[in-house]
Amino acid sequence: MRRYEMMVILDPDLEERTVAPSLETYLKIIKDSGGSVDRLDIWGRRRMAFEIAKKPEGIYAVVDMKCEPAAIKELDRQLNLNEAVLRTKVIRPGK
Amino acid sequence: MGSKEKKGKAPRGKAAAQLKPFKKKPNPLDKLDYIDYKDTNLLRRFISDRGKIRSRRITGVSVQQQRELARAIKNAREMALLPYTSTAR
């Protein structure tokens, strides 16, 4: 089990309050694999330093979790299949 | 040629040594053990107004910290938290 931190940028056209539930469904992947989600932090709409996919803003979310490498890989893959996800980044903090 | 070069070089080095009493390094600013790419306020202090990463000569941080800093800034850029370049001018 390793600690991971994932940052996700979502489409700003989404309803901000639907973000948490929809992310939760994705985070089931982690929980089902025996990992744990320690923190789900929705920053909300934020102006980006440059446009991504022609959008000047994005909804940022940061998730801290503990899981196996395979689980985070699968989560990352599935998120990137979603059109509403503009970008993701997985980091192992302190590494 | 060899001697001429030597002659030309020696005073320059000496002059430089005299001109610069080498002021003691300002302060490495950071006592952090982890530089977070999400902390844009901190990172902004280490980029120029064009968005370039400031060199260690200017930032005055340690080699290890500069490396962490560069890594953090690059991560922040990927997530559009910091600009790759500022188009202001």
Coordinates of N, CA and C in Angstrom, one line a residue:
Chain A
M1 N 0.8 -1.2 0.0 CA 0.0 0.0 0.0 C 0.9 1.2 0.0
R2 N 0.5 2.2 -0.8 CA 1.3 3.4 -0.9 C 0.3 4.6 -0.8
R3 N 0.9 5.7 -0.4 CA 0.1 6.9 -0.3 C 0.2 7.6 -1.6
Y4 N -0.9 8.1 -2.1 CA -1.0 8.8 -3.3 C -1.8 10.1 -3.1
E5 N -1.5 11.0 -4.0 CA -2.3 12.2 -4.0 C -2.6 12.4 -5.5
M6 N -3.9 12.6 -5.7 CA -4.3 12.8 -7.1 C -5.0 14.1 -7.3
M7 N -4.6 14.9 -8.3 CA -5.3 16.1 -8.6 C -6.1 15.9 -9.9
V8 N -7.3 16.4 -9.9 CA -8.2 16.2 -11.1 C -8.7 17.6 -11.5
I9 N -8.6 17.9 -12.8 CA -9.3 19.1 -13.3 C -10.5 18.7 -14.1
L10 N -11.6 19.2 -13.7 CA -12.9 18.8 -14.3 C -13.4 20.0 -15.2
D11 N -14.3 19.6 -16.1 CA -14.9 20.6 -17.0 C -15.7 21.6 -16.1
P12 N -15.4 22.9 -16.4 CA -16.1 23.9 -15.6 C -17.6 24.0 -15.9
D13 N -18.1 23.4 -16.9 CA -19.5 23.4 -17.3 C -20.3 22.5 -16.4
L14 N -19.6 21.7 -15.6 CA -20.3 20.8 -14.7 C -20.9 21.6 -13.6
E15 N -22.0 21.0 -13.0 CA -22.6 21.6 -11.8 C -21.7 21.2 -10.6
E16 N -21.3 22.3 -9.9 CA -20.2 22.1 -8.9 C -20.6 21.1 -7.8
R17 N -21.9 21.0 -7.5 CA -22.3 20.1 -6.4 C -22.4 18.6 -6.9
T18 N -22.4 18.4 -8.2 CA -22.5 17.0 -8.7 C -21.0 16.4 -8.7
V19 N -20.1 17.3 -8.4 CA -18.7 16.8 -8.6 C -18.3 15.8 -7.5
A20 N -18.6 16.1 -6.3 CA -18.3 15.1 -5.2 C -18.9 13.8 -5.4
P21 N -20.2 13.7 -5.6 CA -20.8 12.3 -5.8 C -20.2 11.6 -7.0
S22 N -19.9 12.3 -8.1 CA -19.4 11.6 -9.2 C -18.0 11.1 -9.0
L23 N -17.2 11.9 -8.2 CA -15.9 11.4 -7.9 C -15.9 10.2 -7.0
E24 N -16.9 10.3 -6.1 CA -17.1 9.2 -5.1 C -17.3 7.8 -5.9
T25 N -18.1 7.9 -6.9 CA -18.3 6.6 -7.7 C -17.0 6.1 -8.2
Y26 N -16.1 7.0 -8.7 CA -14.8 6.6 -9.2 C -14.0 6.1 -8.1
L27 N -14.1 6.7 -6.9 CA -13.2 6.3 -5.8 C -13.6 4.9 -5.2
K28 N -14.7 4.4 -5.7 CA -15.1 3.0 -5.3 C -14.0 2.0 -5.8
I29 N -13.4 2.3 -6.9 CA -12.3 1.5 -7.4 C -11.2 1.3 -6.3
I30 N -10.9 2.4 -5.6 CA -9.9 2.3 -4.6 C -10.4 1.5 -3.4
K31 N -11.6 1.8 -3.0 CA -12.2 1.1 -1.8 C -12.3 -0.4 -2.1
D32 N -12.8 -0.7 -3.3 CA -13.0 -2.1 -3.6 C -11.7 -2.9 -3.6
S33 N -10.6 -2.2 -3.9 CA -9.4 -2.9 -4.0 C -8.7 -3.0 -2.6
G34 N -9.4 -2.5 -1.6 CA -8.8 -2.6 -0.3 C -8.1 -1.4 0.2
G35 N -8.1 -0.3 -0.6 CA -7.4 0.9 -0.2 C -8.3 1.8 0.5
S36 N -7.8 3.0 0.9 CA -8.7 3.9 1.7 C -8.5 5.3 1.1
V37 N -9.6 6.0 1.1 CA -9.6 7.4 0.7 C -9.5 8.3 1.9
D38 N -8.5 9.0 2.1 CA -8.3 9.7 3.3 C -8.9 11.1 3.3
R39 N -8.9 11.7 2.1 CA -9.4 13.1 2.0 C -9.8 13.4 0.6
L40 N -11.0 14.0 0.5 CA -11.4 14.4 -0.8 C -11.7 15.9 -0.7
D41 N -10.9 16.7 -1.4 CA -10.9 18.1 -1.2 C -11.3 18.7 -2.6
I42 N -12.5 19.3 -2.6 CA -12.9 20.0 -3.9 C -12.6 21.5 -3.7
W43 N -11.6 21.9 -4.6 CA -11.3 23.3 -4.5 C -12.3 24.2 -5.1
G44 N -13.1 23.6 -6.1 CA -14.1 24.4 -6.8 C -13.5 25.0 -8.0
R45 N -14.3 25.9 -8.6 CA -13.9 26.5 -9.9 C -12.7 27.5 -9.6
R46 N -11.8 27.4 -10.6 CA -10.5 28.1 -10.4 C -10.1 28.5 -11.8
R47 N -9.6 29.7 -11.9 CA -9.0 30.2 -13.1 C -7.7 29.5 -13.4
M48 N -7.5 28.9 -14.6 CA -6.2 28.3 -14.9 C -5.2 29.2 -15.5
A49 N -4.0 28.9 -15.4 CA -2.9 29.8 -15.9 C -2.9 29.8 -17.4
F50 N -3.5 28.8 -18.0 CA -3.7 28.8 -19.5 C -4.9 28.0 -19.8
E51 N -5.4 28.1 -21.0 CA -6.5 27.3 -21.4 C -6.2 25.8 -21.6
I52 N -7.1 25.0 -21.1 CA -7.0 23.6 -21.4 C -8.3 23.2 -22.1
A53 N -8.2 22.6 -23.2 CA -9.4 22.2 -24.0 C -10.3 23.4 -24.3
K54 N -9.7 24.6 -24.5 CA -10.3 25.8 -24.8 C -11.2 26.4 -23.6
K55 N -10.9 25.9 -22.5 CA -11.6 26.4 -21.3 C -10.7 27.1 -20.4
P56 N -11.1 28.3 -20.0 CA -10.2 29.2 -19.2 C -10.3 28.8 -17.7
E57 N -11.3 28.0 -17.3 CA -11.5 27.7 -15.9 C -11.5 26.2 -15.8
G58 N -11.4 25.7 -14.5 CA -11.6 24.3 -14.3 C -12.0 24.1 -12.9
I59 N -12.6 22.9 -12.6 CA -13.0 22.6 -11.3 C -11.9 21.6 -10.7
Y60 N -11.2 22.1 -9.7 CA -10.1 21.3 -9.2 C -10.6 20.5 -8.0
A61 N -10.0 19.3 -7.9 CA -10.2 18.4 -6.8 C -8.9 17.7 -6.5
V62 N -8.7 17.5 -5.2 CA -7.5 16.8 -4.7 C -7.9 15.7 -3.8
V63 N -7.4 14.5 -4.1 CA -7.8 13.3 -3.3 C -6.5 12.7 -2.7
D64 N -6.5 12.5 -1.4 CA -5.4 11.7 -0.8 C -5.9 10.3 -0.5
M65 N -5.1 9.4 -0.8 CA -5.5 8.0 -0.6 C -4.4 7.1 -0.4
K66 N -4.7 5.9 0.1 CA -3.8 4.8 0.3 C -4.2 3.6 -0.5
C67 N -3.4 3.1 -1.4 CA -3.9 1.9 -2.1 C -2.7 1.3 -2.8
E68 N -3.0 0.2 -3.5 CA -2.0 -0.5 -4.3 C -1.8 0.2 -5.6
P69 N -0.6 0.1 -6.2 CA -0.3 0.8 -7.4 C -1.3 0.5 -8.6
A70 N -1.7 -0.8 -8.6 CA -2.6 -1.2 -9.7 C -4.0 -0.4 -9.6
A71 N -4.4 -0.2 -8.4 CA -5.7 0.4 -8.2 C -5.7 1.9 -8.7
I72 N -4.6 2.6 -8.3 CA -4.5 4.0 -8.7 C -4.4 4.1 -10.3
K73 N -3.7 3.1 -10.8 CA -3.5 3.1 -12.3 C -4.9 3.0 -13.0
E74 N -5.7 2.1 -12.4 CA -7.0 1.8 -13.0 C -7.9 3.1 -12.8
L75 N -7.8 3.7 -11.6 CA -8.6 4.9 -11.4 C -8.2 6.0 -12.4
D76 N -6.9 6.2 -12.6 CA -6.4 7.2 -13.5 C -6.9 6.9 -14.9
R77 N -6.8 5.6 -15.3 CA -7.3 5.3 -16.6 C -8.8 5.6 -16.8
Q78 N -9.6 5.2 -15.8 CA -11.0 5.4 -16.0 C -11.4 6.9 -16.0
L79 N -10.7 7.7 -15.2 CA -11.0 9.1 -15.1 C -10.7 9.7 -16.5
N80 N -9.6 9.3 -17.1 CA -9.2 9.9 -18.3 C -10.1 9.5 -19.5
L81 N -10.9 8.4 -19.3 CA -11.9 8.1 -20.3 C -13.1 9.0 -20.3
N82 N -13.3 9.6 -19.2 CA -14.4 10.5 -19.0 C -14.1 11.9 -19.7
E83 N -15.0 12.3 -20.5 CA -14.9 13.5 -21.3 C -14.8 14.8 -20.4
A84 N -15.5 14.7 -19.2 CA -15.5 15.8 -18.3 C -14.2 16.0 -17.5
V85 N -13.3 15.1 -17.6 CA -12.0 15.2 -16.9 C -11.0 15.8 -17.9
L86 N -10.6 17.0 -17.5 CA -9.6 17.7 -18.4 C -8.2 17.2 -18.2
R87 N -7.9 16.9 -17.0 CA -6.5 16.5 -16.7 C -6.4 15.9 -15.3
T88 N -5.5 14.9 -15.2 CA -5.3 14.3 -13.9 C -3.8 14.3 -13.6
K89 N -3.5 14.2 -12.3 CA -2.1 14.1 -12.0 C -2.0 13.3 -10.7
V90 N -1.2 12.2 -10.7 CA -1.0 11.4 -9.6 C 0.4 11.6 -9.0
I91 N 0.5 11.9 -7.7 CA 1.8 12.2 -7.1 C 1.9 11.3 -5.9
R92 N 3.1 10.9 -5.6 CA 3.4 10.3 -4.3 C 4.1 11.4 -3.4
P93 N 3.3 11.9 -2.5 CA 3.9 13.1 -1.8 C 5.1 12.7 -1.0
G94 N 6.1 13.6 -1.0 CA 7.3 13.4 -0.2 C 8.2 12.4 -0.9
K95 N 8.0 12.2 -2.2 CA 8.9 11.3 -2.9 C 9.5 12.0 -4.1
Chain B
M1 N 52.1 32.0 -26.0 CA 50.6 32.1 -25.9 C 50.2 31.6 -24.6
G2 N 50.8 30.5 -24.2 CA 50.4 29.9 -22.9 C 50.6 30.9 -21.8
S3 N 51.8 31.5 -21.8 CA 52.2 32.4 -20.7 C 51.3 33.7 -20.8
K4 N 51.0 34.1 -22.0 CA 50.2 35.3 -22.2 C 48.8 35.1 -21.5
E5 N 48.3 33.9 -21.8 CA 47.0 33.6 -21.3 C 47.0 33.6 -19.8
K6 N 48.0 33.0 -19.3 CA 48.1 32.9 -17.8 C 48.2 34.3 -17.2
K7 N 49.0 35.2 -17.9 CA 49.2 36.5 -17.4 C 47.8 37.3 -17.4
G8 N 47.1 37.1 -18.6 CA 45.8 37.8 -18.7 C 44.8 37.3 -17.7
K9 N 44.9 36.1 -17.3 CA 43.9 35.5 -16.5 C 44.1 35.8 -15.0
A10 N 45.4 35.8 -14.6 CA 45.7 35.9 -13.1 C 45.1 37.2 -12.5
P11 N 45.4 38.4 -13.1 CA 44.9 39.6 -12.5 C 43.4 39.6 -12.5
R12 N 42.8 39.1 -13.5 CA 41.3 39.1 -13.5 C 40.7 38.4 -12.3
G13 N 41.3 37.2 -12.1 CA 40.8 36.4 -11.0 C 41.0 37.2 -9.7
K14 N 42.2 37.8 -9.6 CA 42.5 38.5 -8.3 C 41.6 39.7 -8.1
A15 N 41.4 40.4 -9.3 CA 40.5 41.6 -9.2 C 39.1 41.2 -8.8
A16 N 38.7 40.1 -9.4 CA 37.3 39.6 -9.0 C 37.2 39.3 -7.5
A17 N 38.3 38.7 -7.0 CA 38.3 38.3 -5.6 C 38.3 39.6 -4.8
Q18 N 39.0 40.6 -5.2 CA 39.0 41.9 -4.4 C 37.7 42.6 -4.5
L19 N 37.1 42.6 -5.7 CA 35.9 43.3 -5.9 C 34.7 42.7 -5.1
K20 N 34.8 41.4 -5.1 CA 33.6 40.7 -4.4 C 34.1 40.1 -3.1
P21 N 33.9 40.7 -2.0 CA 34.2 40.1 -0.8 C 33.2 38.9 -0.5
F22 N 32.4 38.6 -1.5 CA 31.4 37.5 -1.4 C 30.5 37.7 -0.2
K23 N 29.5 38.4 -0.4 CA 28.6 38.6 0.8 C 28.0 37.3 1.1
K24 N 27.9 37.1 2.4 CA 27.3 35.9 2.9 C 25.9 35.7 2.3
K25 N 25.7 34.5 1.9 CA 24.4 34.1 1.2 C 23.2 34.7 2.0
P26 N 22.3 35.3 1.3 CA 21.1 35.9 2.0 C 20.5 35.0 3.0
N27 N 19.6 34.1 2.5 CA 19.0 33.1 3.4 C 18.2 32.1 2.5
P28 N 18.3 30.9 2.7 CA 17.7 29.9 1.8 C 16.1 30.0 2.0
L29 N 15.6 30.9 2.7 CA 14.2 31.1 2.7 C 13.3 29.9 3.3
D30 N 13.7 28.7 2.8 CA 12.9 27.6 3.2 C 13.5 26.7 4.3
K31 N 12.7 26.3 5.1 CA 13.1 25.3 6.1 C 12.1 24.1 5.9
L32 N 11.5 24.1 4.7 CA 10.5 23.0 4.5 C 11.2 21.7 4.1
D33 N 10.6 20.6 4.4 CA 11.2 19.4 4.0 C 10.4 18.8 2.7
Y34 N 9.3 19.4 2.4 CA 8.6 19.0 1.2 C 8.0 20.3 0.5
I35 N 8.4 20.5 -0.7 CA 7.9 21.6 -1.4 C 6.7 21.2 -2.2
D36 N 5.6 21.7 -1.9 CA 4.3 21.2 -2.5 C 4.0 22.0 -3.8
Y37 N 3.7 21.2 -4.8 CA 3.4 21.9 -6.1 C 2.1 22.7 -6.0
K38 N 1.2 22.4 -5.0 CA -0.1 23.1 -4.9 C 0.1 24.5 -4.3
D39 N 1.2 24.7 -3.6 CA 1.4 26.0 -2.9 C 1.9 27.0 -3.9
T40 N 1.0 27.6 -4.7 CA 1.4 28.5 -5.8 C 1.9 29.8 -5.2
N41 N 1.5 30.2 -4.1 CA 2.0 31.5 -3.5 C 3.5 31.4 -3.2
L42 N 3.9 30.2 -2.7 CA 5.3 30.0 -2.4 C 6.1 29.9 -3.7
L43 N 5.5 29.1 -4.7 CA 6.3 28.9 -5.9 C 6.4 30.1 -6.7
R44 N 5.4 31.0 -6.6 CA 5.5 32.2 -7.4 C 6.7 33.1 -7.1
R45 N 7.1 33.0 -5.8 CA 8.3 33.7 -5.4 C 9.6 33.3 -6.2
F46 N 9.5 32.1 -6.8 CA 10.7 31.6 -7.4 C 10.6 31.6 -8.9
I47 N 9.6 32.3 -9.5 CA 9.6 32.4 -10.9 C 9.7 33.9 -11.3
S48 N 10.2 34.1 -12.5 CA 10.3 35.5 -12.9 C 8.9 36.0 -13.4
D49 N 8.8 37.2 -13.7 CA 7.5 37.7 -14.1 C 7.1 37.2 -15.5
R50 N 8.1 36.6 -16.2 CA 7.8 35.9 -17.4 C 7.4 34.4 -17.2
G51 N 7.5 34.0 -16.0 CA 7.2 32.6 -15.7 C 8.3 31.7 -15.7
K52 N 9.5 32.2 -15.9 CA 10.7 31.3 -15.9 C 11.2 31.0 -14.4
I53 N 11.7 29.8 -14.2 CA 12.2 29.5 -12.9 C 13.5 30.2 -12.6
R54 N 13.5 30.9 -11.5 CA 14.7 31.7 -11.1 C 15.9 30.8 -10.8
S55 N 17.0 31.2 -11.1 CA 18.2 30.3 -10.9 C 18.6 30.4 -9.4
R56 N 19.4 29.4 -9.1 CA 19.8 29.3 -7.7 C 20.7 30.5 -7.2
R57 N 21.3 31.1 -8.2 CA 22.1 32.3 -7.8 C 21.2 33.3 -7.3
I58 N 20.0 33.4 -7.8 CA 19.1 34.4 -7.3 C 18.2 34.0 -6.2
T59 N 17.8 32.7 -6.2 CA 16.9 32.3 -5.1 C 17.7 32.0 -3.9
G60 N 19.0 31.6 -4.0 CA 19.8 31.3 -2.8 C 19.4 30.1 -2.0
V61 N 18.7 29.2 -2.6 CA 18.3 28.0 -1.9 C 19.4 26.9 -2.1
S62 N 19.3 25.8 -1.4 CA 20.3 24.8 -1.5 C 20.1 24.0 -2.8
V63 N 21.1 23.3 -3.2 CA 21.0 22.5 -4.4 C 19.8 21.6 -4.4
Q64 N 19.6 20.9 -3.3 CA 18.5 19.9 -3.2 C 17.2 20.6 -3.2
Q65 N 17.1 21.8 -2.6 CA 15.8 22.5 -2.6 C 15.5 23.0 -3.9
Q66 N 16.6 23.5 -4.7 CA 16.3 24.0 -6.0 C 15.8 22.9 -6.9
R67 N 16.3 21.7 -6.7 CA 15.8 20.6 -7.5 C 14.3 20.3 -7.2
E68 N 14.0 20.3 -5.9 CA 12.6 20.1 -5.5 C 11.7 21.2 -6.0
L69 N 12.3 22.4 -5.9 CA 11.5 23.5 -6.4 C 11.2 23.5 -7.8
A70 N 12.2 23.1 -8.7 CA 12.0 23.0 -10.1 C 10.9 22.0 -10.4
R71 N 11.1 20.8 -9.7 CA 10.1 19.7 -9.9 C 8.7 20.2 -9.6
A72 N 8.6 20.9 -8.4 CA 7.3 21.4 -8.0 C 6.7 22.4 -9.0
I73 N 7.5 23.3 -9.5 CA 7.0 24.3 -10.4 C 6.6 23.6 -11.7
K74 N 7.3 22.6 -12.2 CA 6.9 21.9 -13.4 C 5.6 21.1 -13.2
N75 N 5.5 20.5 -12.0 CA 4.2 19.8 -11.8 C 3.1 20.8 -11.7
A76 N 3.3 22.0 -11.1 CA 2.2 23.0 -11.0 C 1.9 23.5 -12.4
R77 N 2.9 23.6 -13.3 CA 2.6 24.1 -14.7 C 1.7 23.1 -15.4
E78 N 2.0 21.8 -15.2 CA 1.2 20.8 -15.9 C -0.3 20.9 -15.5
M79 N -0.5 21.3 -14.2 CA -1.9 21.4 -13.8 C -2.4 22.8 -13.9
A80 N -1.8 23.6 -14.7 CA -2.2 25.0 -15.0 C -2.3 25.9 -13.8
L81 N -1.6 25.5 -12.8 CA -1.5 26.4 -11.6 C -0.6 27.5 -11.8
L82 N 0.5 27.3 -12.6 CA 1.4 28.3 -12.9 C 1.6 28.4 -14.4
P83 N 1.9 29.5 -14.9 CA 2.1 29.6 -16.4 C 3.4 29.0 -16.9
Y84 N 3.4 28.5 -18.1 CA 4.6 28.1 -18.7 C 5.3 29.4 -19.2
T85 N 4.5 30.3 -19.6 CA 5.1 31.6 -20.0 C 3.9 32.7 -19.9
S86 N 4.3 33.9 -19.5 CA 3.4 34.9 -19.4 C 3.4 35.7 -20.6
T87 N 2.2 35.9 -21.2 CA 2.1 36.6 -22.5 C 1.9 38.1 -22.3
A88 N 2.2 38.5 -21.1 CA 1.8 39.9 -20.8 C 2.5 40.9 -21.8
R89 N 3.7 40.5 -22.3 CA 4.4 41.5 -23.1 C 4.7 40.9 -24.5

